[in-house]
PDB file of C-alpha atoms in Angstrom:
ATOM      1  CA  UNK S1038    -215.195 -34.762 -32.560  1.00  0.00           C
ATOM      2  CA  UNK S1039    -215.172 -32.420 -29.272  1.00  0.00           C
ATOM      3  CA  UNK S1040    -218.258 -31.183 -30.594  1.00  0.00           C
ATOM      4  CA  UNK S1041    -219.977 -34.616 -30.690  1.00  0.00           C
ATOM      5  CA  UNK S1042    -218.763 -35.357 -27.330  1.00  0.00           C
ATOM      6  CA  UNK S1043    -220.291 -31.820 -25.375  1.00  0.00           C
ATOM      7  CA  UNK S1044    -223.533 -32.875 -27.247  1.00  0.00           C
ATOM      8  CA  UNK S1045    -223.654 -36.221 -26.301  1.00  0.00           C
ATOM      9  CA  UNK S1046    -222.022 -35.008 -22.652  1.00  0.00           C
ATOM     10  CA  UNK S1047    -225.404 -33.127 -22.601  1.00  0.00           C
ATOM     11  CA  UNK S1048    -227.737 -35.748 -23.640  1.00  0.00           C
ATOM     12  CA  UNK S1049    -225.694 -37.907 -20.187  1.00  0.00           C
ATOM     13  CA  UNK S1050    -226.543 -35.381 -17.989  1.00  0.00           C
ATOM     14  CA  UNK S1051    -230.282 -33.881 -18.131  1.00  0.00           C
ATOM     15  CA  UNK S1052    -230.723 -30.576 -16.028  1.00  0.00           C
ATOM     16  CA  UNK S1053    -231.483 -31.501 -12.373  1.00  0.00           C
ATOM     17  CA  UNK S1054    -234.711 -30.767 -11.272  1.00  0.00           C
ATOM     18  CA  UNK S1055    -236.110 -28.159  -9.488  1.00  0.00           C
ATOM     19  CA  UNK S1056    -233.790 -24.947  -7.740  1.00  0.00           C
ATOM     20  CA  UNK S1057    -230.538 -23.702  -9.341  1.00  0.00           C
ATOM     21  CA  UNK S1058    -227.548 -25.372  -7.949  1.00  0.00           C
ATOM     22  CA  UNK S1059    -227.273 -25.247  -4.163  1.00  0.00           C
ATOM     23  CA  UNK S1060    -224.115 -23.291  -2.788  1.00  0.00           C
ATOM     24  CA  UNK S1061    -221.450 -25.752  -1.214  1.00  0.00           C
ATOM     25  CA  UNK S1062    -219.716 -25.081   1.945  1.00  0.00           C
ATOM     26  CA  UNK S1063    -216.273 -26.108   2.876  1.00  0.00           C
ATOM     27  CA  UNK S1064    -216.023 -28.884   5.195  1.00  0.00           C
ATOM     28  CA  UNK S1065    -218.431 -31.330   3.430  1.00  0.00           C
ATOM     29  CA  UNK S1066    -221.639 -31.434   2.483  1.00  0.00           C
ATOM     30  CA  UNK S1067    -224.799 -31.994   4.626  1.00  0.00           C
ATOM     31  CA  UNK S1068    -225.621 -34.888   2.668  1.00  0.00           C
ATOM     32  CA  UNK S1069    -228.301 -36.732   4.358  1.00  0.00           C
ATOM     33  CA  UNK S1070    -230.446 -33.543   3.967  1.00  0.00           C
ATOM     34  CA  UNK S1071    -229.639 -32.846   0.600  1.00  0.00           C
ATOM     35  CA  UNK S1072    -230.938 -36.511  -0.361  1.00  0.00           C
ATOM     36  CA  UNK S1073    -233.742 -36.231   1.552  1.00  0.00           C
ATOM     37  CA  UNK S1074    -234.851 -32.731  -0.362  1.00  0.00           C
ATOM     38  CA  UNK S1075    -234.228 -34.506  -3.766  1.00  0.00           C
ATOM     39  CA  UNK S1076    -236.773 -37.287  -3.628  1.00  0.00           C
ATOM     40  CA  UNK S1077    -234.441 -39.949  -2.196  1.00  0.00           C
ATOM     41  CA  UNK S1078    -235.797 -39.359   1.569  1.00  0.00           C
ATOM     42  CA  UNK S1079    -235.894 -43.322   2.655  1.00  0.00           C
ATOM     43  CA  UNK S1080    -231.910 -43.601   1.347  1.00  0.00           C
ATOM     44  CA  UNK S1081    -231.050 -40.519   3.408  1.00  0.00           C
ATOM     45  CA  UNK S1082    -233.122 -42.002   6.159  1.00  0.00           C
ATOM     46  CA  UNK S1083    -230.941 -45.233   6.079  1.00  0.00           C
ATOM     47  CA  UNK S1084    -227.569 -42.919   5.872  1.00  0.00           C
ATOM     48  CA  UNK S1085    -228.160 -41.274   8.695  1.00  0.00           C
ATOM     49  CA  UNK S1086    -228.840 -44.120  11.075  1.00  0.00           C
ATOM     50  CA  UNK S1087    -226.222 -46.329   9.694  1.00  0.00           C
ATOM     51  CA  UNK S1088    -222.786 -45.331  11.698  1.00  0.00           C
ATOM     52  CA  UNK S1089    -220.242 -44.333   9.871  1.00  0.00           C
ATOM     53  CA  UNK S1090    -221.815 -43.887   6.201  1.00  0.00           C
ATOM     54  CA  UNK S1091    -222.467 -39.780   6.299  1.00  0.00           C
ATOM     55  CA  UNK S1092    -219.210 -39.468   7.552  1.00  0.00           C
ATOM     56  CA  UNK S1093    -217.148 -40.969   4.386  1.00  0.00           C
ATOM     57  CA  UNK S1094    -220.100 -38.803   2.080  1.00  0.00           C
ATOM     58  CA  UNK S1095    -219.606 -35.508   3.586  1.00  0.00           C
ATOM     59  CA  UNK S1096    -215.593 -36.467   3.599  1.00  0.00           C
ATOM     60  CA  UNK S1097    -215.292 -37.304   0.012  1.00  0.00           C
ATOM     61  CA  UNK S1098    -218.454 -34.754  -1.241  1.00  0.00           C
ATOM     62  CA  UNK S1099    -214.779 -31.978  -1.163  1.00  0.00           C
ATOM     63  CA  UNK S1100    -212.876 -33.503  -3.588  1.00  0.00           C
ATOM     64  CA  UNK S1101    -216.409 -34.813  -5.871  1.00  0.00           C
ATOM     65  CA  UNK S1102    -219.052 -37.329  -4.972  1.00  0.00           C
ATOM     66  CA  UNK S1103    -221.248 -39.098  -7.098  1.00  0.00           C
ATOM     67  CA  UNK S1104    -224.601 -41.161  -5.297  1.00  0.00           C
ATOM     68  CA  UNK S1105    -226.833 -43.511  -6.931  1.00  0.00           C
ATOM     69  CA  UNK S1106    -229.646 -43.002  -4.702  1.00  0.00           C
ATOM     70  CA  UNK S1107    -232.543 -45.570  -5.464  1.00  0.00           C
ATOM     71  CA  UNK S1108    -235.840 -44.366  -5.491  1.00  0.00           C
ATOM     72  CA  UNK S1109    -238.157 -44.723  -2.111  1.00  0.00           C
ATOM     73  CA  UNK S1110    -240.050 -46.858  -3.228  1.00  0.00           C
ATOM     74  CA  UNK S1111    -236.701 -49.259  -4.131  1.00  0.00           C
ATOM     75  CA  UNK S1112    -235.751 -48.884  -0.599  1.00  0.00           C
ATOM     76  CA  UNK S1113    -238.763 -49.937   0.349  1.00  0.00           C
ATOM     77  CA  UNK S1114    -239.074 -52.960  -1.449  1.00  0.00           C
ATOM     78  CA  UNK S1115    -235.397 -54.014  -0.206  1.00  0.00           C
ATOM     79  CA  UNK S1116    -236.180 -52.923   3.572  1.00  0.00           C
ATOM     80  CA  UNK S1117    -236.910 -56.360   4.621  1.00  0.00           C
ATOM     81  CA  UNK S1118    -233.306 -58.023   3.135  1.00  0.00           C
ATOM     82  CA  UNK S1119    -231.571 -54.692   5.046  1.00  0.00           C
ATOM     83  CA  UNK S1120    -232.747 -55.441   8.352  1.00  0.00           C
ATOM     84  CA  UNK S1121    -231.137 -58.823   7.830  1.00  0.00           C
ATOM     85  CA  UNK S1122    -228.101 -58.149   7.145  1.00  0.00           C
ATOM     86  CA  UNK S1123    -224.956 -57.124   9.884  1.00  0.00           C
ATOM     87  CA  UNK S1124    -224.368 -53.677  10.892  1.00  0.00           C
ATOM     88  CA  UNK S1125    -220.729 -53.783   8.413  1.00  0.00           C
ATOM     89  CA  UNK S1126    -222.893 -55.146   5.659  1.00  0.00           C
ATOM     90  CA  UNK S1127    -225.571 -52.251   5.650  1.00  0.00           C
ATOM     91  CA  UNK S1128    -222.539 -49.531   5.772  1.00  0.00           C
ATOM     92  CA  UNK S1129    -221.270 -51.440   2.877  1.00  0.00           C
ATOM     93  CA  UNK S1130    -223.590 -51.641   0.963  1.00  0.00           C
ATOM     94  CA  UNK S1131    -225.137 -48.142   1.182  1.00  0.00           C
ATOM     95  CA  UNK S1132    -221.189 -46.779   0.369  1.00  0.00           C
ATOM     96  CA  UNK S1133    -222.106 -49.116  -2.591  1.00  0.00           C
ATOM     97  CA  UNK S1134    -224.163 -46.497  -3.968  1.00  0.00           C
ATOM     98  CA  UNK S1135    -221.219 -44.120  -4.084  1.00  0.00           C
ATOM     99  CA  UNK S1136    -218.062 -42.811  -6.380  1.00  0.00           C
ATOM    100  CA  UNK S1137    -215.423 -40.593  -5.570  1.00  0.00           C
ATOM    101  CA  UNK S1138    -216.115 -38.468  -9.102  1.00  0.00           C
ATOM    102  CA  UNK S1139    -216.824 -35.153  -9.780  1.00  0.00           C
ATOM    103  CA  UNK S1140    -220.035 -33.487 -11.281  1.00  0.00           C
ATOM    104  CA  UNK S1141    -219.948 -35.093 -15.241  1.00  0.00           C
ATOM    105  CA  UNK S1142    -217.016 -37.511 -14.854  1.00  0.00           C
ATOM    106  CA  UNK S1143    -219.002 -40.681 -14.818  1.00  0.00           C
ATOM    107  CA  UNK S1144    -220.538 -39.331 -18.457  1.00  0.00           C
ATOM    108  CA  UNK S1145    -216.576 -38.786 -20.006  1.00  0.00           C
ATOM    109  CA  UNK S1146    -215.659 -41.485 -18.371  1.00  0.00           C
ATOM    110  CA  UNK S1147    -218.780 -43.332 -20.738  1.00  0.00           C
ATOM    111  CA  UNK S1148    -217.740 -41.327 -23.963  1.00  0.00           C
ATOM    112  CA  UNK S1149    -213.509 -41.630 -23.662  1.00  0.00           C
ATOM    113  CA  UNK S1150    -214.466 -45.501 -22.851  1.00  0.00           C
ATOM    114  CA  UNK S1151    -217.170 -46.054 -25.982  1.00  0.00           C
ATOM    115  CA  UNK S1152    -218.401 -49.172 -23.888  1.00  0.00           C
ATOM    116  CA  UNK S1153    -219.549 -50.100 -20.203  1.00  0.00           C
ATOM    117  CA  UNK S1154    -216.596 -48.638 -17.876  1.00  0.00           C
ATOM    118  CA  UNK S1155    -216.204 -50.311 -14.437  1.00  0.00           C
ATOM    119  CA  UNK S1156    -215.594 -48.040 -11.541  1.00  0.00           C
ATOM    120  CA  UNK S1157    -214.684 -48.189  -7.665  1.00  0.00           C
ATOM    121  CA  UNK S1158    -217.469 -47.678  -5.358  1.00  0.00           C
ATOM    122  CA  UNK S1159    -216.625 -45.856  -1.601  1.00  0.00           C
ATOM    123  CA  UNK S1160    -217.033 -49.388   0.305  1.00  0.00           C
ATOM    124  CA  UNK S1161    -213.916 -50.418  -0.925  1.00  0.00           C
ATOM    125  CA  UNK S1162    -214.364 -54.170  -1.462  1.00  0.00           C
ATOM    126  CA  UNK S1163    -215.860 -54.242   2.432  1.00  0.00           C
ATOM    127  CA  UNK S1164    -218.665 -56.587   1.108  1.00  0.00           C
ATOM    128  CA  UNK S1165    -217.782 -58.377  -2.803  1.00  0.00           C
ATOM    129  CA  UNK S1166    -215.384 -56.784  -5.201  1.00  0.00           C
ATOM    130  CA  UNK S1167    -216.331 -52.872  -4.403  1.00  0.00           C
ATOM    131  CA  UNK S1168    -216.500 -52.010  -8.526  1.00  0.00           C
ATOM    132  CA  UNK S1169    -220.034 -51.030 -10.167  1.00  0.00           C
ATOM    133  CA  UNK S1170    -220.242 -51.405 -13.999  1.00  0.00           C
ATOM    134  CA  UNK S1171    -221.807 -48.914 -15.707  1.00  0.00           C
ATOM    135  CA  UNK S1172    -222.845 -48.327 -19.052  1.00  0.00           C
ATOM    136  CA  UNK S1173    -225.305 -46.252 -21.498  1.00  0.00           C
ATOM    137  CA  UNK S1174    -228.270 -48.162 -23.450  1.00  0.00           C
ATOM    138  CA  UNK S1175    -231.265 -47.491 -24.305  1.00  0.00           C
ATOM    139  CA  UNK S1176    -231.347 -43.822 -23.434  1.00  0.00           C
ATOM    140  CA  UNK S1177    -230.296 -44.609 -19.775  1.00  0.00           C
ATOM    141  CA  UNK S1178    -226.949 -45.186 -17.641  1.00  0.00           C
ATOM    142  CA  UNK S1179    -227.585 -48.779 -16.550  1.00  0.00           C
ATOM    143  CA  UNK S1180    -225.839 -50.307 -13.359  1.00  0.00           C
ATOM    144  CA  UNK S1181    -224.204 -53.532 -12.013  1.00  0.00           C
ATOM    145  CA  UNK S1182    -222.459 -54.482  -9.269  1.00  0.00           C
ATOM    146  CA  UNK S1183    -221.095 -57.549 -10.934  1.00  0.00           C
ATOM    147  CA  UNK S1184    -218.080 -57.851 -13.337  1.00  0.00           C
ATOM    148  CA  UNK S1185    -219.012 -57.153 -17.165  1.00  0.00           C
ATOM    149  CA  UNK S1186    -219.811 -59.757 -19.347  1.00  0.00           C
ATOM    150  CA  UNK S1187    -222.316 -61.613 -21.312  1.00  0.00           C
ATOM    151  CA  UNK S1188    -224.016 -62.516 -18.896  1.00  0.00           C
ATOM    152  CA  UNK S1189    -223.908 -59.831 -16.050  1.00  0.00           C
ATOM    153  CA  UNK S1190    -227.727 -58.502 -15.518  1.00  0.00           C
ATOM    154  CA  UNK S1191    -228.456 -55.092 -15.033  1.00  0.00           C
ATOM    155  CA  UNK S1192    -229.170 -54.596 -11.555  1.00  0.00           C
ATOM    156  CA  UNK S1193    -231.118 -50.589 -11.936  1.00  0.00           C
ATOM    157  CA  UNK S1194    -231.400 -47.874 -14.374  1.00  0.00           C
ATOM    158  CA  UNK S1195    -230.646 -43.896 -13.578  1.00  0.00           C
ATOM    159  CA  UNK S1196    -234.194 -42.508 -14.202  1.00  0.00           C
ATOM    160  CA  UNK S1197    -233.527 -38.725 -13.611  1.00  0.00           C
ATOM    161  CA  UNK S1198    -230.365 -36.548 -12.160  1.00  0.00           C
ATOM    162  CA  UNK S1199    -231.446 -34.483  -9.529  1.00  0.00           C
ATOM    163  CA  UNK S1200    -228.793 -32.705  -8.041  1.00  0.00           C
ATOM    164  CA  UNK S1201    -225.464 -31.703 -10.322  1.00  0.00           C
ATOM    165  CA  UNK S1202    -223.274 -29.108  -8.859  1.00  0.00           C
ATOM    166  CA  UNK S1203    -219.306 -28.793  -8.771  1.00  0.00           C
ATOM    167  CA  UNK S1204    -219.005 -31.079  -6.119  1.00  0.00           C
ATOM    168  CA  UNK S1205    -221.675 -33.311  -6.103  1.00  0.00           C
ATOM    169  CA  UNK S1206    -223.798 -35.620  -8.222  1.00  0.00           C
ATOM    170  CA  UNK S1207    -227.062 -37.398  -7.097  1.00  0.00           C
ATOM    171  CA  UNK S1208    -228.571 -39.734  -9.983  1.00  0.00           C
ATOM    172  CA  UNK S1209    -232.073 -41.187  -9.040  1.00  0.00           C
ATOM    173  CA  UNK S1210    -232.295 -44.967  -9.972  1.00  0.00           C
ATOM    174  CA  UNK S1211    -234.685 -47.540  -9.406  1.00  0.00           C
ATOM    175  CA  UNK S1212    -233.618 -50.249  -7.695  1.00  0.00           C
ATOM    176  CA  UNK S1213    -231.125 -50.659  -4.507  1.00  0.00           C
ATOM    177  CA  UNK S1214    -227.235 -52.364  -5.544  1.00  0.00           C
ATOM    178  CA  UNK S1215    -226.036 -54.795  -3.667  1.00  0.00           C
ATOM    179  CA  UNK S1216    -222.350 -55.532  -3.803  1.00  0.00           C
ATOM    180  CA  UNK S1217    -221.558 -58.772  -6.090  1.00  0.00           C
ATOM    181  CA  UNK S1218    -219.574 -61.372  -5.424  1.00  0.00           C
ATOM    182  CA  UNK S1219    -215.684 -61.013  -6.188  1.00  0.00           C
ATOM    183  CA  UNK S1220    -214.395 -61.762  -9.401  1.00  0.00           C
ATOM    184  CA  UNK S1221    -212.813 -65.031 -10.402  1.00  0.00           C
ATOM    185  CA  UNK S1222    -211.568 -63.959 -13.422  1.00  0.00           C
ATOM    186  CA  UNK S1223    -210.615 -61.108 -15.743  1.00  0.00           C
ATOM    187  CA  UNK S1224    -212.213 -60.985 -18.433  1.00  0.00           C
ATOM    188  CA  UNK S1225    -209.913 -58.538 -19.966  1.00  0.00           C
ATOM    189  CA  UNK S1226    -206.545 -61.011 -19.406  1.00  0.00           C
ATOM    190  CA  UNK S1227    -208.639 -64.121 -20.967  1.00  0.00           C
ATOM    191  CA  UNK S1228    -209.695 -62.271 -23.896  1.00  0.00           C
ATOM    192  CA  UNK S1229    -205.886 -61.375 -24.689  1.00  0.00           C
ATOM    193  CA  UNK S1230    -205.044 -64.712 -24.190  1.00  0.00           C
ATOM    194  CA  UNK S1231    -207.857 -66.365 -26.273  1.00  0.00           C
ATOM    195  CA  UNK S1232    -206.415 -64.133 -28.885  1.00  0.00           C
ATOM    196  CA  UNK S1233    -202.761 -64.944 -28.109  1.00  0.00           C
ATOM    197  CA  UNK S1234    -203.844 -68.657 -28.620  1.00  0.00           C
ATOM    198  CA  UNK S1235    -205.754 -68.238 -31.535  1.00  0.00           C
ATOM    199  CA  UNK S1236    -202.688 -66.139 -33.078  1.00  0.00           C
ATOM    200  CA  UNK S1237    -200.683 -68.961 -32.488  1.00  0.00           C
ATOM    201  CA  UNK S1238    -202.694 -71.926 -33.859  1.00  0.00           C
ATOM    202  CA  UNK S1239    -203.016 -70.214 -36.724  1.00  0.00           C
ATOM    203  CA  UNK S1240    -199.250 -69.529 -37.104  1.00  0.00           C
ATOM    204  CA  UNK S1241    -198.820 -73.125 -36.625  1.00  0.00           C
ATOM    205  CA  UNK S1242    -201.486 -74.538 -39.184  1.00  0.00           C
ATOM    206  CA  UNK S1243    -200.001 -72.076 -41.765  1.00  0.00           C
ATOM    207  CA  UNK S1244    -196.212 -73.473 -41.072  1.00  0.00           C
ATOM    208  CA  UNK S1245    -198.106 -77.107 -40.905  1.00  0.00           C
ATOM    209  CA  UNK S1246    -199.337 -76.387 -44.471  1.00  0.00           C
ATOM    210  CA  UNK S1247    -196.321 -74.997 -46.069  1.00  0.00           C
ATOM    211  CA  UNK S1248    -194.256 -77.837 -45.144  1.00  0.00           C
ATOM    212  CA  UNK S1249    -197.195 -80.153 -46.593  1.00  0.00           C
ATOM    213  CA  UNK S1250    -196.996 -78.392 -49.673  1.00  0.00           C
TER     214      UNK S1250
END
């Protein structure tokens, strides 16, 4: 069984492209230029400028940082709905893109779980519920921001991993997240209690019967 798990662990994570792992200094990492040498130059763009964002990054790259850094030409395509939105919104949603996880965590995570896993994202509920839903299908990880059920779209797929050292964790996806709406409900707690009533109309139409009989 631990055997099936490294090899699937493997098939999660694909080699990152390019140099051997980059060294990591204390103090956090220089993230905005690591992005921006790992084909996600128009994110790392947007981090920079946007006060505040870098900061938590570099902060949380010591203790493990993942980043779901959408392509440039995602970023692109979502420029116009950025510059509309308010200066707390943008920091939001670009901390959107981020998990306090270390290198491979997000891939156990995926193989203890069996299933999609839902996981908090470093804008802490500043903009919707701050948890992105992840799962593996279809030979990708595939991302939403909203709560997991039926009907809960997949909002962008990880296309390639390009940077996976101890601390840090860059995926490449194709398509920007933007923070969904808070949940009403938990799907988890009316599941259990579908269950509970079914248990108990059951119980009842077999004590209904007995007595009939």
């Amino acid at each position: 069984m631990q055997f099936a798990g490294a090899i699937l662990l493997l098939m999660l994570v694909p080699c990152a492209e390019g140099q051997p792992p980059e060294a990591t200094p204390a103090g956090g990492l220089a993230i905005e230029q690591i992005l921006s040498k790992n084909g996600c130059g128009a994110f790392a763009g947007l981090v920079a400028a946007t006060a505040g964002v870098g900061q938590v990054l570099r902060e949380q790259s010591d203790a493990g940082l993942a980043v779901f850094c959408p392509d440039d030409g995602a970023v692109a395509a979502f420029a116009p709905r950025f510059s509309n939105l308010t200066a707390d919104r943008q920091a939001a949603l670009l901390l959107h893109h981020g998990l306090a996880a270390r290198s491979g965590e997000v891939e156990l995570w995926l193989i203890h779980r069996r299933g999609p896993i839902e996981v908090r994202t470093l804008d802490g509920g500043r903009w919707g519920h701050g948890v992105l839903s992840i799962c593996y299908l279809g030979g990708a990880m595939q991302l939403a921001s909203s709560p997991p059920s039926f009907t809960t779209p997949v909002e962008a797929r990880v296309t390639s991993t390009v940077v996976y050292n101890d601390r840090l964790t860059v995926y490449l996806i194709d398509a920007v997240l933007v923070p969904g709406a808070p949940a009403l409900f938990d799907y988890s707690d009316i599941l259990v209690t579908t269950c509970v009533m079914l248990g108990l109309m059951m119980l009842v139409l077999g004590s209904c019967g007995a007595i009939c009989s």
